[in-house]
CSV table of C-alpha atoms in Angstrom, one decimal:
chain,number,residue,atom,x,y,z
L,466,MET,CA,42.5,0.8,-34.8
L,467,ARG,CA,44.6,3.4,-36.6
L,468,LYS,CA,42.1,3.4,-39.5
L,469,LEU,CA,39.2,4.0,-37.0
L,470,ALA,CA,41.1,6.8,-35.1
L,471,SER,CA,41.7,8.7,-38.4
L,472,HIS,CA,38.2,8.4,-39.7
L,473,ARG,CA,36.5,11.8,-40.2
L,474,ASN,CA,33.3,10.7,-38.5
L,475,VAL,CA,35.0,9.6,-35.2
L,476,CYS,CA,35.8,12.5,-32.8
L,477,THR,CA,39.5,13.0,-32.5
L,478,LEU,CA,41.1,12.3,-29.1
L,479,TYR,CA,44.1,14.6,-28.6
L,480,SER,CA,45.1,13.7,-25.1
L,481,ARG,CA,44.0,12.1,-21.8
L,482,TYR,CA,45.1,12.8,-18.2
L,483,ILE,CA,44.2,12.0,-14.5
L,484,TYR,CA,43.5,14.8,-12.1
L,485,LYS,CA,42.5,14.2,-8.5
L,486,TYR,CA,41.6,10.6,-9.3
L,487,ARG,CA,39.4,11.5,-12.2
L,488,ALA,CA,40.1,10.8,-15.9
L,489,PHE,CA,39.8,13.7,-18.4
L,490,LEU,CA,39.8,13.5,-22.2
L,491,VAL,CA,40.9,16.3,-24.5
L,492,MET,CA,38.9,15.9,-27.8
L,493,GLU,CA,38.2,17.7,-31.0
L,494,LEU,CA,36.1,20.8,-30.5
L,495,CYS,CA,32.5,20.4,-31.8
L,496,GLU,CA,29.8,23.0,-32.0
L,497,THR,CA,26.7,20.9,-31.3
L,498,ASP,CA,25.3,17.4,-30.7
L,499,LEU,CA,22.5,15.6,-32.4
L,500,ARG,CA,19.8,16.2,-29.7
L,501,SER,CA,20.6,20.0,-29.8
L,502,LEU,CA,20.5,19.9,-33.6
L,503,ILE,CA,17.0,18.4,-33.5
L,504,ILE,CA,15.9,21.1,-31.1
L,505,ARG,CA,17.5,23.8,-33.4
L,506,GLN,CA,15.3,22.5,-36.3
L,507,GLY,CA,12.1,23.0,-34.4
L,508,GLY,CA,12.0,19.5,-32.9
L,509,ARG,CA,12.5,17.5,-36.1
L,510,VAL,CA,14.9,17.3,-39.0
L,511,SER,CA,13.9,16.6,-42.6
L,512,LYS,CA,13.6,13.0,-43.7
L,513,LYS,CA,16.5,13.4,-46.0
L,514,VAL,CA,18.7,14.8,-43.2
L,515,ALA,CA,17.6,12.0,-40.9
L,516,LEU,CA,18.4,9.3,-43.4
L,517,THR,CA,21.7,10.9,-44.3
L,518,ILE,CA,22.9,11.2,-40.7
L,519,GLY,CA,21.5,7.6,-40.0
L,520,ALA,CA,23.5,6.3,-42.9
L,521,ALA,CA,26.7,8.1,-41.9
L,522,LEU,CA,26.3,6.7,-38.3
L,523,ALA,CA,25.7,3.2,-39.6
L,524,ARG,CA,28.7,3.3,-41.9
L,525,THR,CA,31.0,4.5,-39.1
L,526,VAL,CA,29.7,1.9,-36.6
L,527,ALA,CA,30.3,-0.7,-39.4
L,528,LEU,CA,33.9,0.4,-39.6
L,529,MET,CA,34.2,0.2,-35.8
L,530,HIS,CA,32.9,-3.4,-35.9
L,531,SER,CA,35.3,-4.2,-38.7
L,532,GLU,CA,38.1,-3.2,-36.3
L,533,ASN,CA,36.5,-5.3,-33.6
L,534,VAL,CA,35.4,-2.3,-31.6
L,535,ILE,CA,32.0,-2.1,-29.9
L,536,HIS,CA,30.7,1.4,-28.9
L,537,PHE,CA,28.0,0.2,-26.3
L,538,ASP,CA,26.5,3.7,-25.8
L,539,LEU,CA,25.1,5.0,-29.1
L,540,LYS,CA,22.7,7.9,-28.4
L,541,ALA,CA,21.9,11.4,-29.8
L,542,ARG,CA,24.1,13.0,-27.1
L,543,ASN,CA,27.1,11.0,-28.3
L,544,VAL,CA,26.7,12.1,-31.9
L,545,LEU,CA,28.5,15.5,-32.3
L,546,PHE,CA,28.9,18.0,-35.2
L,547,ARG,CA,32.2,19.9,-35.7
L,548,ARG,CA,30.1,22.7,-37.2
L,549,VAL,CA,26.3,23.4,-37.2
L,550,PRO,CA,25.3,21.8,-40.4
L,551,THR,CA,23.0,23.5,-42.9
L,552,SER,CA,22.5,20.7,-45.4
L,553,ALA,CA,22.4,16.9,-45.6
L,554,ALA,CA,25.9,16.9,-47.1
L,555,GLU,CA,27.2,19.0,-44.2
L,556,CYS,CA,25.6,16.6,-41.7
L,557,ARG,CA,27.6,13.8,-43.3
L,558,GLN,CA,30.8,15.9,-43.4
L,559,TYR,CA,30.7,17.3,-39.8
L,560,LEU,CA,29.3,14.3,-38.0
L,561,ARG,CA,31.5,12.8,-35.2
L,562,ILE,CA,30.8,9.9,-33.0
L,563,CYS,CA,32.2,10.5,-29.5
L,564,ASP,CA,32.3,9.0,-26.0
L,565,LEU,CA,33.9,5.7,-26.6
L,566,GLY,CA,34.5,5.5,-22.8
L,567,LEU,CA,32.4,2.2,-22.7
L,568,ALA,CA,33.8,0.9,-26.0
L,569,LYS,CA,35.6,-2.4,-25.9
L,570,LEU,CA,37.5,-4.7,-28.2
L,571,GLU,CA,35.2,-7.6,-29.0
L,572,GLY,CA,36.5,-10.7,-27.3
L,573,ALA,CA,38.4,-8.8,-24.6
L,574,GLU,CA,37.9,-10.2,-21.1
L,575,GLY,CA,36.9,-8.4,-17.9
L,576,ILE,CA,35.8,-5.1,-19.4
L,577,VAL,CA,32.1,-5.3,-19.7
L,578,GLY,CA,29.6,-6.2,-17.0
L,579,SER,CA,26.4,-8.2,-17.3
L,580,THR,CA,24.5,-5.4,-19.0
L,581,GLY,CA,27.5,-4.0,-21.1
L,582,GLY,CA,26.8,-0.5,-19.6
L,583,GLY,CA,25.3,2.2,-21.7
L,584,THR,CA,22.0,4.3,-21.3
L,585,TYR,CA,19.0,2.3,-20.3
L,586,THR,CA,16.7,4.0,-22.9
L,587,HIS,CA,18.8,2.6,-25.6
L,588,GLN,CA,19.6,-0.9,-24.1
L,589,THR,CA,18.7,-4.2,-25.7
L,590,PRO,CA,16.5,-7.0,-24.1
L,591,GLU,CA,19.6,-9.1,-23.7
L,592,GLN,CA,21.3,-6.3,-21.8
L,593,PHE,CA,18.5,-6.2,-19.4
L,594,TRP,CA,18.3,-9.9,-19.0
L,595,GLY,CA,22.2,-10.1,-18.7
L,596,LEU,CA,24.6,-10.6,-21.5
L,597,GLN,CA,26.0,-14.0,-22.1
L,598,SER,CA,29.7,-14.6,-22.6
L,599,ASN,CA,29.1,-15.6,-26.2
L,600,ALA,CA,26.8,-12.7,-27.1
L,601,ASP,CA,27.3,-11.0,-30.5
L,602,LEU,CA,28.0,-7.5,-29.1
L,603,THR,CA,27.8,-5.9,-32.5
L,604,LYS,CA,24.1,-6.4,-32.4
L,605,VAL,CA,23.9,-4.3,-29.2
L,606,ASP,CA,25.2,-1.4,-31.2
L,607,VAL,CA,22.7,-2.1,-34.0
L,608,TYR,CA,19.8,-1.9,-31.6
L,609,GLY,CA,21.1,1.4,-30.1
L,610,LEU,CA,21.6,2.7,-33.7
L,611,GLY,CA,18.0,1.9,-34.3
L,612,VAL,CA,16.9,4.1,-31.3
L,613,VAL,CA,19.0,7.0,-32.5
L,614,LEU,CA,17.4,6.6,-36.0
L,615,TRP,CA,14.0,6.6,-34.3
L,616,GLU,CA,15.0,9.9,-32.6
L,617,LEU,CA,16.0,11.4,-35.9
L,618,LEU,CA,12.8,10.4,-37.6
L,619,THR,CA,10.4,11.5,-34.8
L,620,GLY,CA,12.4,14.3,-33.0
L,621,GLU,CA,11.3,12.7,-29.8
L,622,ARG,CA,13.2,11.2,-26.8
L,623,PRO,CA,12.8,7.4,-26.4
L,624,TRP,CA,10.8,6.3,-23.4
L,625,LYS,CA,10.3,9.9,-22.3
L,626,GLY,CA,9.0,10.1,-18.7
L,627,LYS,CA,9.6,6.4,-18.0
L,628,THR,CA,11.8,5.2,-15.2
L,629,LYS,CA,14.5,2.6,-15.7
L,630,GLU,CA,12.3,0.0,-14.1
L,631,GLU,CA,9.4,0.8,-16.5
L,632,VAL,CA,11.7,0.8,-19.5
L,633,THR,CA,13.3,-2.5,-18.5
L,634,ARG,CA,9.9,-4.2,-18.1
L,635,ALA,CA,8.6,-2.8,-21.3
L,636,VAL,CA,11.6,-3.9,-23.4
L,637,CYS,CA,11.7,-7.3,-21.8
L,638,GLU,CA,8.1,-7.7,-22.7
L,639,GLY,CA,8.8,-7.0,-26.4
L,640,LYS,CA,7.7,-3.4,-26.4
L,641,ARG,CA,9.5,-0.8,-28.4
L,642,PRO,CA,9.2,3.0,-29.0
L,643,SER,CA,6.1,3.8,-31.0
L,644,LEU,CA,6.4,3.5,-34.8
L,645,LYS,CA,3.2,5.4,-35.6
L,646,LYS,CA,5.1,8.4,-36.9
L,647,ILE,CA,7.5,6.3,-38.9
L,648,GLY,CA,7.1,5.8,-42.6
L,649,HIS,CA,6.8,2.3,-44.1
L,650,GLY,CA,10.3,2.4,-45.6
L,651,GLN,CA,12.0,2.9,-42.2
L,652,ARG,CA,9.4,1.1,-40.1
L,653,TRP,CA,10.4,-2.4,-41.3
L,654,LEU,CA,14.1,-1.5,-40.8
L,655,LEU,CA,13.6,-0.4,-37.2
L,656,LYS,CA,11.6,-3.5,-36.5
L,657,TRP,CA,14.6,-5.5,-37.9
L,658,MET,CA,17.1,-3.6,-35.9
L,659,TRP,CA,15.1,-4.1,-32.7
L,660,ASP,CA,14.4,-7.8,-33.2
L,661,GLU,CA,14.2,-9.8,-29.8
L,662,ASP,CA,16.7,-12.2,-31.2
L,663,PRO,CA,20.1,-10.5,-31.7
L,664,SER,CA,21.1,-13.0,-34.4
L,665,LYS,CA,18.2,-11.9,-36.5
L,666,ARG,CA,19.2,-8.2,-36.4
L,667,PRO,CA,21.0,-6.8,-39.5
L,668,THR,CA,24.7,-5.8,-39.4
L,669,ALA,CA,25.6,-2.2,-39.2
L,670,GLU,CA,27.0,-2.6,-42.7
L,671,LYS,CA,23.6,-3.7,-44.0
L,672,CYS,CA,21.8,-0.8,-42.2
L,673,ALA,CA,24.2,1.6,-43.9
L,674,GLU,CA,23.4,0.1,-47.3
L,675,VAL,CA,19.7,0.4,-46.8
L,676,LEU,CA,19.8,3.9,-45.4
L,677,GLU,CA,22.2,5.2,-48.0
L,678,ALA,CA,19.8,4.0,-50.7
L,679,GLN,CA,16.8,5.5,-49.0
L,680,ALA,CA,18.6,8.8,-48.5
L,681,LEU,CA,19.6,8.9,-52.2
L,682,ASN,CA,16.0,8.4,-53.2
L,683,CYS,CA,14.5,10.8,-50.7
């Protein structure tokens, strides 16, 4: 856990306290989040920036998984930037994953409910159906990471205008966010990350390797 806490792409937690029965966290000050960055860029970042951010996210999530930590709520609003980046390199340098409030140690008991928590627009089929006690929870993060990557590549919000009930029905029927605007090189990866069968999804480490190679050649 110490290795994870000191990683540059994980938002630093300075303190925590309880006030009037509510928990508060004092974290590293960051200037913007991924959703706001996309808006700043006119609704869509460049492909190189998208792949660079995606690779950095996947690499950080892979580290979390190596420490047996599951995030459970990967989404654009939980990806912060210490400074507003002006290049792909600065995106990688300033990126911070935050809001580990739902995170858990894999194998810990009594922490996560049947869905595992999180944001319904980024949840997996198995979360909607109800997570089994032997579920590979790292694949929940991989699916959510895929939705964030989709946001990066399209500039759009997943399932915009859809209710939780509508999203639940669509995902359980095998539907996913549209891939019409996604290039072939990333389309197959997203399909892999969103596989109905969690055991067939890639690891976060594998996603990082693929995205790093694609960013390098972009």
